[in-house]
Amino acid sequence: MSVVAPPDDFAAALPHPARVVAMHDEAEDTRTFVLGLATPVPALDAARPGQFVMLSLLGHGEAAFTLAHLPCAGAAPGTVTLTVRRVGALTGAFFACEVGASVGVRGPFGRGFPQDGADRPTLYVAGGCGLAPLRSAIDAQLRARAAGTPVAILYGARTPGSRILRASLAGWRVQPDVALFETVEEAAPGWHGRTGVVTELVAAAVAAVGAERAALCGPPGMLRSAAAALAAAGLAPGAIHVALERYMKCGTGLCGHCYVNDRDVCSDGPVFSYGELLALPDAFGPADSAFG
């Protein structure tokens, strides 16, 4: 009886072993984990902002998480950084891990944000944990842009205490030619910033830097309203790129769990242009005749 060797693509689909090497809390229910890969994985070192990985915990299953920091944006090669909100059984088990815990990582998967255009004035719009997938896109542009290229960052959180990536926000605030807009939906004692939703600030943020393109990530309702506001402010639908969030089970477009109209979010996205999304009525949630 002969033994048939597995195909190369099967081996490539197996999780890469890794360990938790660092972690820190971002907010009450959100934590950033830094994973160290057991062996170098060139594809992960070359991952693009907006791509994601499948994280597996023995006995708890596997789930998709967008990469929150990348070598192209200054992260150490051989590491995988994930900013995770505790919402279910697997994320609860991940939060219970200690430094040194073993995990598995598959990927990277999907289509990320465009890599060109670092010298174009850009607006990044994030809501809640949606700032994590944009972090690398922002840092990569700030590293690659020509001097004087303006960048605006518009971030909204539910409360001051739920703001994440505060060290990054503080660093971006003092960068030259960066305009940072922050707002919260519910103020708290000690908060002296804006109160409201991000969509109320889109036009001002576009005008502040003369934005020619935009990247968005956040809750579906915010994405729909912000993308429409950006188009109303004069940005072309093809210059607005939106990271969608769906339940992604395989990461390769095989299982259909993330199917939206005629597209697989995991393999065709998760980043789509607004022009593409205008042809996908279910992109921002349940079918909505008012969309677009």
mmCIF file of C-alpha atoms in Angstrom:
data_model
loop_
_atom_site.group_PDB
_atom_site.id
_atom_site.type_symbol
_atom_site.label_atom_id
_atom_site.label_comp_id
_atom_site.label_asym_id
_atom_site.label_seq_id
_atom_site.Cartn_x
_atom_site.Cartn_y
_atom_site.Cartn_z
ATOM 1 C CA MET A 1 0.000 0.000 0.000
ATOM 2 C CA SER A 2 1.480 3.274 -1.050
ATOM 3 C CA VAL A 3 1.251 6.451 0.996
ATOM 4 C CA VAL A 4 -0.018 9.473 -0.902
ATOM 5 C CA ALA A 5 1.710 12.693 0.083
ATOM 6 C CA PRO A 6 -0.628 15.580 0.848
ATOM 7 C CA PRO A 7 -0.740 18.319 -1.786
ATOM 8 C CA ASP A 8 1.365 21.402 -1.189
ATOM 9 C CA ASP A 9 -1.712 23.589 -0.730
ATOM 10 C CA PHE A 10 -2.921 21.247 2.036
ATOM 11 C CA ALA A 11 0.332 21.700 3.959
ATOM 12 C CA ALA A 12 0.118 25.451 3.404
ATOM 13 C CA ALA A 13 -3.358 25.457 4.969
ATOM 14 C CA LEU A 14 -2.203 23.966 8.272
ATOM 15 C CA PRO A 15 -1.883 26.323 11.253
ATOM 16 C CA HIS A 16 1.540 27.716 12.014
ATOM 17 C CA PRO A 17 2.465 27.108 15.680
ATOM 18 C CA ALA A 18 2.951 30.241 17.751
ATOM 19 C CA ARG A 19 3.033 31.396 21.350
ATOM 20 C CA VAL A 20 1.683 34.427 23.124
ATOM 21 C CA VAL A 21 4.727 36.622 23.816
ATOM 22 C CA ALA A 22 3.054 39.799 25.057
ATOM 23 C CA MET A 23 -0.370 41.245 25.749
ATOM 24 C CA HIS A 24 -1.862 44.443 27.057
ATOM 25 C CA ASP A 25 -5.352 45.694 27.702
ATOM 26 C CA GLU A 26 -6.789 48.319 25.385
ATOM 27 C CA ALA A 27 -10.160 48.660 27.119
ATOM 28 C CA GLU A 28 -12.349 46.702 29.500
ATOM 29 C CA ASP A 29 -13.248 44.113 26.846
ATOM 30 C CA THR A 30 -10.422 44.574 24.333
ATOM 31 C CA ARG A 31 -6.846 43.347 24.470
ATOM 32 C CA THR A 32 -3.868 43.341 22.078
ATOM 33 C CA PHE A 33 -1.950 40.074 21.816
ATOM 34 C CA VAL A 34 1.494 39.715 20.246
ATOM 35 C CA LEU A 35 2.225 36.193 19.026
ATOM 36 C CA GLY A 36 5.673 34.847 18.223
ATOM 37 C CA LEU A 37 5.786 32.333 15.366
ATOM 38 C CA ALA A 38 7.787 29.140 16.029
ATOM 39 C CA THR A 39 9.382 29.355 12.578
ATOM 40 C CA PRO A 40 9.553 32.204 10.034
ATOM 41 C CA VAL A 41 6.495 32.538 7.798
ATOM 42 C CA PRO A 42 7.422 34.867 4.911
ATOM 43 C CA ALA A 43 3.802 35.256 3.837
ATOM 44 C CA LEU A 44 2.850 36.643 7.248
ATOM 45 C CA ASP A 45 5.840 38.989 7.269
ATOM 46 C CA ALA A 46 4.674 40.267 3.869
ATOM 47 C CA ALA A 47 0.999 40.603 4.841
ATOM 48 C CA ARG A 48 -0.825 43.785 3.832
ATOM 49 C CA PRO A 49 -2.971 46.052 6.004
ATOM 50 C CA GLY A 50 -6.553 44.802 5.984
ATOM 51 C CA GLN A 51 -5.696 41.120 5.580
ATOM 52 C CA PHE A 52 -6.658 38.635 8.294
ATOM 53 C CA VAL A 53 -5.585 35.357 9.872
ATOM 54 C CA MET A 54 -7.426 32.407 11.358
ATOM 55 C CA LEU A 55 -6.458 31.957 15.012
ATOM 56 C CA SER A 56 -6.923 28.505 16.547
ATOM 57 C CA LEU A 57 -6.968 27.473 20.192
ATOM 58 C CA LEU A 58 -6.801 23.768 20.951
ATOM 59 C CA GLY A 59 -10.176 22.631 22.249
ATOM 60 C CA HIS A 60 -11.914 25.905 21.445
ATOM 61 C CA GLY A 61 -11.891 26.159 17.652
ATOM 62 C CA GLU A 62 -10.827 28.797 15.189
ATOM 63 C CA ALA A 63 -11.899 32.331 14.279
ATOM 64 C CA ALA A 64 -10.838 35.150 11.966
ATOM 65 C CA PHE A 65 -9.030 38.265 13.213
ATOM 66 C CA THR A 66 -7.620 41.142 11.215
ATOM 67 C CA LEU A 67 -3.901 41.793 11.586
ATOM 68 C CA ALA A 68 -3.408 44.845 13.788
ATOM 69 C CA HIS A 69 0.315 45.498 13.271
ATOM 70 C CA LEU A 70 2.610 44.412 10.453
ATOM 71 C CA PRO A 71 6.286 44.498 9.520
ATOM 72 C CA CYS A 72 5.486 46.942 6.702
ATOM 73 C CA ALA A 73 4.297 49.313 9.442
ATOM 74 C CA GLY A 74 7.131 48.693 11.900
ATOM 75 C CA ALA A 75 6.244 45.416 13.642
ATOM 76 C CA ALA A 76 8.968 42.861 14.270
ATOM 77 C CA PRO A 77 9.178 40.115 11.617
ATOM 78 C CA GLY A 78 8.059 36.754 12.942
ATOM 79 C CA THR A 79 5.304 38.251 15.049
ATOM 80 C CA VAL A 80 1.523 38.418 14.610
ATOM 81 C CA THR A 81 -0.373 41.171 16.410
ATOM 82 C CA LEU A 82 -4.110 40.902 17.016
ATOM 83 C CA THR A 83 -6.388 43.336 18.836
ATOM 84 C CA VAL A 84 -9.321 41.288 20.058
ATOM 85 C CA ARG A 85 -12.644 42.172 21.667
ATOM 86 C CA ARG A 86 -14.036 39.529 24.045
ATOM 87 C CA VAL A 87 -17.391 38.547 22.576
ATOM 88 C CA GLY A 88 -17.729 34.744 22.790
ATOM 89 C CA ALA A 89 -16.312 31.391 23.821
ATOM 90 C CA LEU A 90 -13.130 31.453 21.736
ATOM 91 C CA THR A 91 -12.216 35.040 22.539
ATOM 92 C CA GLY A 92 -12.996 34.312 26.203
ATOM 93 C CA ALA A 93 -10.560 31.390 26.087
ATOM 94 C CA PHE A 94 -7.981 33.600 24.348
ATOM 95 C CA PHE A 95 -8.292 36.191 27.124
ATOM 96 C CA ALA A 96 -7.645 33.405 29.651
ATOM 97 C CA CYS A 97 -4.295 32.569 27.989
ATOM 98 C CA GLU A 98 -1.088 33.618 29.672
ATOM 99 C CA VAL A 99 2.220 34.608 28.114
ATOM 100 C CA GLY A 100 3.745 31.435 26.708
ATOM 101 C CA ALA A 101 0.426 29.834 25.734
ATOM 102 C CA SER A 102 0.384 27.881 22.459
ATOM 103 C CA VAL A 103 -1.899 28.899 19.588
ATOM 104 C CA GLY A 104 -2.153 28.265 15.845
ATOM 105 C CA VAL A 105 -2.240 30.818 13.039
ATOM 106 C CA ARG A 106 -3.332 30.289 9.410
ATOM 107 C CA GLY A 107 -2.980 32.919 6.751
ATOM 108 C CA PRO A 108 -2.739 35.671 5.774
ATOM 109 C CA PHE A 109 -5.997 35.690 3.841
ATOM 110 C CA GLY A 110 -8.023 38.103 1.793
ATOM 111 C CA ARG A 111 -7.531 41.343 -0.068
ATOM 112 C CA GLY A 112 -6.224 44.229 1.981
ATOM 113 C CA PHE A 113 -6.208 47.975 1.478
ATOM 114 C CA PRO A 114 -4.510 49.306 -1.686
ATOM 115 C CA GLN A 115 -0.757 49.534 -1.263
ATOM 116 C CA ASP A 116 -0.189 52.394 -3.662
ATOM 117 C CA GLY A 117 -1.083 56.030 -3.137
ATOM 118 C CA ALA A 118 1.032 56.827 -0.060
ATOM 119 C CA ASP A 119 1.546 60.354 -1.427
ATOM 120 C CA ARG A 120 -2.181 61.058 -1.800
ATOM 121 C CA PRO A 121 -4.065 62.958 0.931
ATOM 122 C CA THR A 122 -5.995 60.262 2.790
ATOM 123 C CA LEU A 123 -8.720 60.039 5.401
ATOM 124 C CA TYR A 124 -9.031 57.026 7.696
ATOM 125 C CA VAL A 125 -12.403 56.537 9.383
ATOM 126 C CA ALA A 126 -12.771 54.018 12.222
ATOM 127 C CA GLY A 127 -15.449 53.110 14.718
ATOM 128 C CA GLY A 128 -14.810 51.114 17.892
ATOM 129 C CA CYS A 129 -12.475 48.159 17.329
ATOM 130 C CA GLY A 130 -12.385 49.080 13.638
ATOM 131 C CA LEU A 131 -9.339 51.180 14.424
ATOM 132 C CA ALA A 132 -7.230 48.024 14.829
ATOM 133 C CA PRO A 133 -7.347 46.931 11.148
ATOM 134 C CA LEU A 134 -6.577 50.519 10.056
ATOM 135 C CA ARG A 135 -3.590 50.888 12.377
ATOM 136 C CA SER A 136 -1.126 49.265 9.969
ATOM 137 C CA ALA A 137 -2.567 51.086 6.963
ATOM 138 C CA ILE A 138 -2.079 54.405 8.771
ATOM 139 C CA ASP A 139 1.426 53.595 10.003
ATOM 140 C CA ALA A 140 2.492 52.221 6.613
ATOM 141 C CA GLN A 141 1.397 55.413 4.859
ATOM 142 C CA LEU A 142 3.086 57.632 7.452
ATOM 143 C CA ARG A 143 6.334 55.719 6.884
ATOM 144 C CA ALA A 144 6.108 55.800 3.075
ATOM 145 C CA ARG A 145 4.542 59.194 2.277
ATOM 146 C CA ALA A 146 6.438 62.125 0.861
ATOM 147 C CA ALA A 147 7.004 64.971 3.302
ATOM 148 C CA GLY A 148 3.975 67.190 3.513
ATOM 149 C CA THR A 149 1.408 64.604 2.414
ATOM 150 C CA PRO A 150 -1.556 65.263 4.710
ATOM 151 C CA VAL A 151 -3.407 62.463 6.488
ATOM 152 C CA ALA A 152 -6.579 62.681 8.550
ATOM 153 C CA ILE A 153 -7.731 60.101 11.104
ATOM 154 C CA LEU A 154 -11.318 60.128 12.308
ATOM 155 C CA TYR A 155 -12.039 57.804 15.221
ATOM 156 C CA GLY A 156 -15.242 57.302 17.143
ATOM 157 C CA ALA A 157 -15.845 55.186 20.230
ATOM 158 C CA ARG A 158 -18.896 54.489 22.335
ATOM 159 C CA THR A 159 -17.384 55.961 25.515
ATOM 160 C CA PRO A 160 -14.007 57.438 26.522
ATOM 161 C CA GLY A 161 -13.222 54.201 28.353
ATOM 162 C CA SER A 162 -13.786 52.076 25.242
ATOM 163 C CA ARG A 163 -11.182 53.912 23.158
ATOM 164 C CA ILE A 164 -8.474 51.525 21.947
ATOM 165 C CA LEU A 165 -4.904 51.968 20.685
ATOM 166 C CA ARG A 166 -4.456 55.068 22.824
ATOM 167 C CA ALA A 167 -0.660 55.014 22.425
ATOM 168 C CA SER A 168 -1.067 55.049 18.639
ATOM 169 C CA LEU A 169 -3.635 57.842 18.854
ATOM 170 C CA ALA A 170 -1.240 59.901 20.975
ATOM 171 C CA GLY A 171 1.594 59.273 18.528
ATOM 172 C CA TRP A 172 -0.478 60.189 15.468
ATOM 173 C CA ARG A 173 -1.675 63.372 17.167
ATOM 174 C CA VAL A 174 1.854 64.830 17.213
ATOM 175 C CA GLN A 175 2.884 63.689 13.731
ATOM 176 C CA PRO A 176 3.395 66.523 11.219
ATOM 177 C CA ASP A 177 0.652 66.948 8.641
ATOM 178 C CA VAL A 178 -1.722 64.618 10.521
ATOM 179 C CA ALA A 179 -5.185 65.803 11.578
ATOM 180 C CA LEU A 180 -6.731 63.632 14.284
ATOM 181 C CA PHE A 181 -10.455 63.851 14.985
ATOM 182 C CA GLU A 182 -11.904 61.931 17.914
ATOM 183 C CA THR A 183 -15.427 61.694 19.210
ATOM 184 C CA VAL A 184 -17.403 59.536 21.638
ATOM 185 C CA GLU A 185 -21.104 58.800 21.650
ATOM 186 C CA GLU A 186 -21.450 59.053 25.428
ATOM 187 C CA ALA A 187 -19.211 61.438 27.347
ATOM 188 C CA ALA A 188 -17.924 60.691 30.843
ATOM 189 C CA PRO A 189 -16.376 62.788 33.607
ATOM 190 C CA GLY A 190 -12.953 63.963 32.507
ATOM 191 C CA TRP A 191 -13.688 63.764 28.789
ATOM 192 C CA HIS A 192 -13.096 67.133 27.133
ATOM 193 C CA GLY A 193 -13.294 66.034 23.517
ATOM 194 C CA ARG A 194 -16.139 65.924 21.015
ATOM 195 C CA THR A 195 -19.388 64.068 21.620
ATOM 196 C CA GLY A 196 -21.320 62.625 18.692
ATOM 197 C CA VAL A 197 -20.903 60.112 15.882
ATOM 198 C CA VAL A 198 -18.092 59.970 13.357
ATOM 199 C CA THR A 199 -20.312 60.625 10.370
ATOM 200 C CA GLU A 200 -20.950 64.141 11.680
ATOM 201 C CA LEU A 201 -17.238 64.914 11.205
ATOM 202 C CA VAL A 202 -16.614 63.310 7.803
ATOM 203 C CA ALA A 203 -17.015 66.496 5.747
ATOM 204 C CA ALA A 204 -14.731 68.474 8.088
ATOM 205 C CA ALA A 205 -12.079 65.747 8.012
ATOM 206 C CA VAL A 206 -12.146 65.587 4.195
ATOM 207 C CA ALA A 207 -11.780 69.354 3.998
ATOM 208 C CA ALA A 208 -8.981 69.454 6.590
ATOM 209 C CA VAL A 209 -6.559 67.510 4.390
ATOM 210 C CA GLY A 210 -8.165 67.729 0.956
ATOM 211 C CA ALA A 211 -8.673 63.974 1.076
ATOM 212 C CA GLU A 212 -8.565 62.206 -2.287
ATOM 213 C CA ARG A 213 -9.140 58.707 -0.925
ATOM 214 C CA ALA A 214 -10.389 57.057 2.260
ATOM 215 C CA ALA A 215 -10.239 53.791 4.186
ATOM 216 C CA LEU A 216 -12.966 52.710 6.610
ATOM 217 C CA CYS A 217 -13.529 50.018 9.220
ATOM 218 C CA GLY A 218 -16.165 49.747 11.930
ATOM 219 C CA PRO A 219 -19.768 48.730 12.605
ATOM 220 C CA PRO A 220 -21.924 48.145 9.485
ATOM 221 C CA GLY A 221 -24.226 51.103 10.139
ATOM 222 C CA MET A 222 -21.275 53.456 10.511
ATOM 223 C CA LEU A 223 -19.639 52.113 7.369
ATOM 224 C CA ARG A 224 -22.742 52.670 5.280
ATOM 225 C CA SER A 225 -23.296 56.221 6.555
ATOM 226 C CA ALA A 226 -19.621 57.209 6.429
ATOM 227 C CA ALA A 227 -19.092 55.856 2.908
ATOM 228 C CA ALA A 228 -22.160 57.764 1.705
ATOM 229 C CA ALA A 229 -20.906 60.920 3.444
ATOM 230 C CA LEU A 230 -17.503 60.558 1.800
ATOM 231 C CA ALA A 231 -19.119 60.193 -1.620
ATOM 232 C CA ALA A 232 -21.261 63.247 -0.891
ATOM 233 C CA ALA A 233 -18.071 65.131 0.026
ATOM 234 C CA GLY A 234 -16.716 64.474 -3.441
ATOM 235 C CA LEU A 235 -14.618 61.309 -3.174
ATOM 236 C CA ALA A 236 -15.009 58.859 -6.039
ATOM 237 C CA PRO A 237 -16.598 55.528 -5.005
ATOM 238 C CA GLY A 238 -13.504 53.729 -6.304
ATOM 239 C CA ALA A 239 -11.295 55.776 -3.965
ATOM 240 C CA ILE A 240 -13.257 54.783 -0.826
ATOM 241 C CA HIS A 241 -12.170 51.410 0.554
ATOM 242 C CA VAL A 242 -14.225 49.637 3.196
ATOM 243 C CA ALA A 243 -13.223 46.638 5.352
ATOM 244 C CA LEU A 244 -16.280 44.447 5.874
ATOM 245 C CA GLU A 245 -16.767 42.152 8.848
ATOM 246 C CA ARG A 246 -18.477 38.802 8.399
ATOM 247 C CA TYR A 247 -18.365 35.390 10.060
ATOM 248 C CA MET A 248 -15.495 33.786 8.151
ATOM 249 C CA LYS A 249 -14.989 30.092 8.789
ATOM 250 C CA CYS A 250 -12.522 28.766 6.190
ATOM 251 C CA GLY A 251 -10.759 31.910 5.015
ATOM 252 C CA THR A 252 -10.445 30.612 1.473
ATOM 253 C CA GLY A 253 -13.862 31.049 -0.150
ATOM 254 C CA LEU A 254 -14.786 27.358 0.097
ATOM 255 C CA CYS A 255 -17.446 27.162 2.811
ATOM 256 C CA GLY A 256 -19.702 30.091 1.896
ATOM 257 C CA HIS A 257 -20.251 31.338 5.464
ATOM 258 C CA CYS A 258 -19.273 34.885 4.517
ATOM 259 C CA TYR A 259 -21.071 34.964 1.167
ATOM 260 C CA VAL A 260 -22.574 38.368 0.337
ATOM 261 C CA ASN A 261 -24.632 38.485 -2.829
ATOM 262 C CA ASP A 262 -22.197 37.008 -5.381
ATOM 263 C CA ARG A 263 -18.961 37.640 -3.475
ATOM 264 C CA ASP A 264 -17.004 35.830 -0.745
ATOM 265 C CA VAL A 265 -15.898 38.378 1.848
ATOM 266 C CA CYS A 266 -12.947 36.217 2.942
ATOM 267 C CA SER A 267 -11.361 35.786 -0.488
ATOM 268 C CA ASP A 268 -12.795 38.652 -2.574
ATOM 269 C CA GLY A 269 -12.444 41.059 0.379
ATOM 270 C CA PRO A 270 -12.619 41.808 3.232
ATOM 271 C CA VAL A 271 -11.632 45.179 1.725
ATOM 272 C CA PHE A 272 -13.911 46.372 -1.075
ATOM 273 C CA SER A 273 -14.205 49.689 -2.827
ATOM 274 C CA TYR A 274 -17.436 51.571 -2.243
ATOM 275 C CA GLY A 275 -18.002 51.286 -5.980
ATOM 276 C CA GLU A 276 -18.020 47.491 -5.614
ATOM 277 C CA LEU A 277 -20.288 47.622 -2.566
ATOM 278 C CA LEU A 278 -22.896 49.682 -4.390
ATOM 279 C CA ALA A 279 -23.546 46.513 -6.402
ATOM 280 C CA LEU A 280 -23.865 44.343 -3.247
ATOM 281 C CA PRO A 281 -27.197 45.227 -1.552
ATOM 282 C CA ASP A 282 -26.455 43.057 1.511
ATOM 283 C CA ALA A 283 -22.929 44.345 2.093
ATOM 284 C CA PHE A 284 -23.718 46.436 5.172
ATOM 285 C CA GLY A 285 -26.086 43.949 6.782
ATOM 286 C CA PRO A 286 -29.499 42.549 5.927
ATOM 287 C CA ALA A 287 -30.935 43.485 2.560
ATOM 288 C CA ASP A 288 -31.905 47.139 2.669
ATOM 289 C CA SER A 289 -33.706 48.733 -0.209
ATOM 290 C CA ALA A 290 -32.480 52.134 0.947
ATOM 291 C CA PHE A 291 -28.845 51.177 0.515
ATOM 292 C CA GLY A 292 -26.918 53.168 -2.062
#
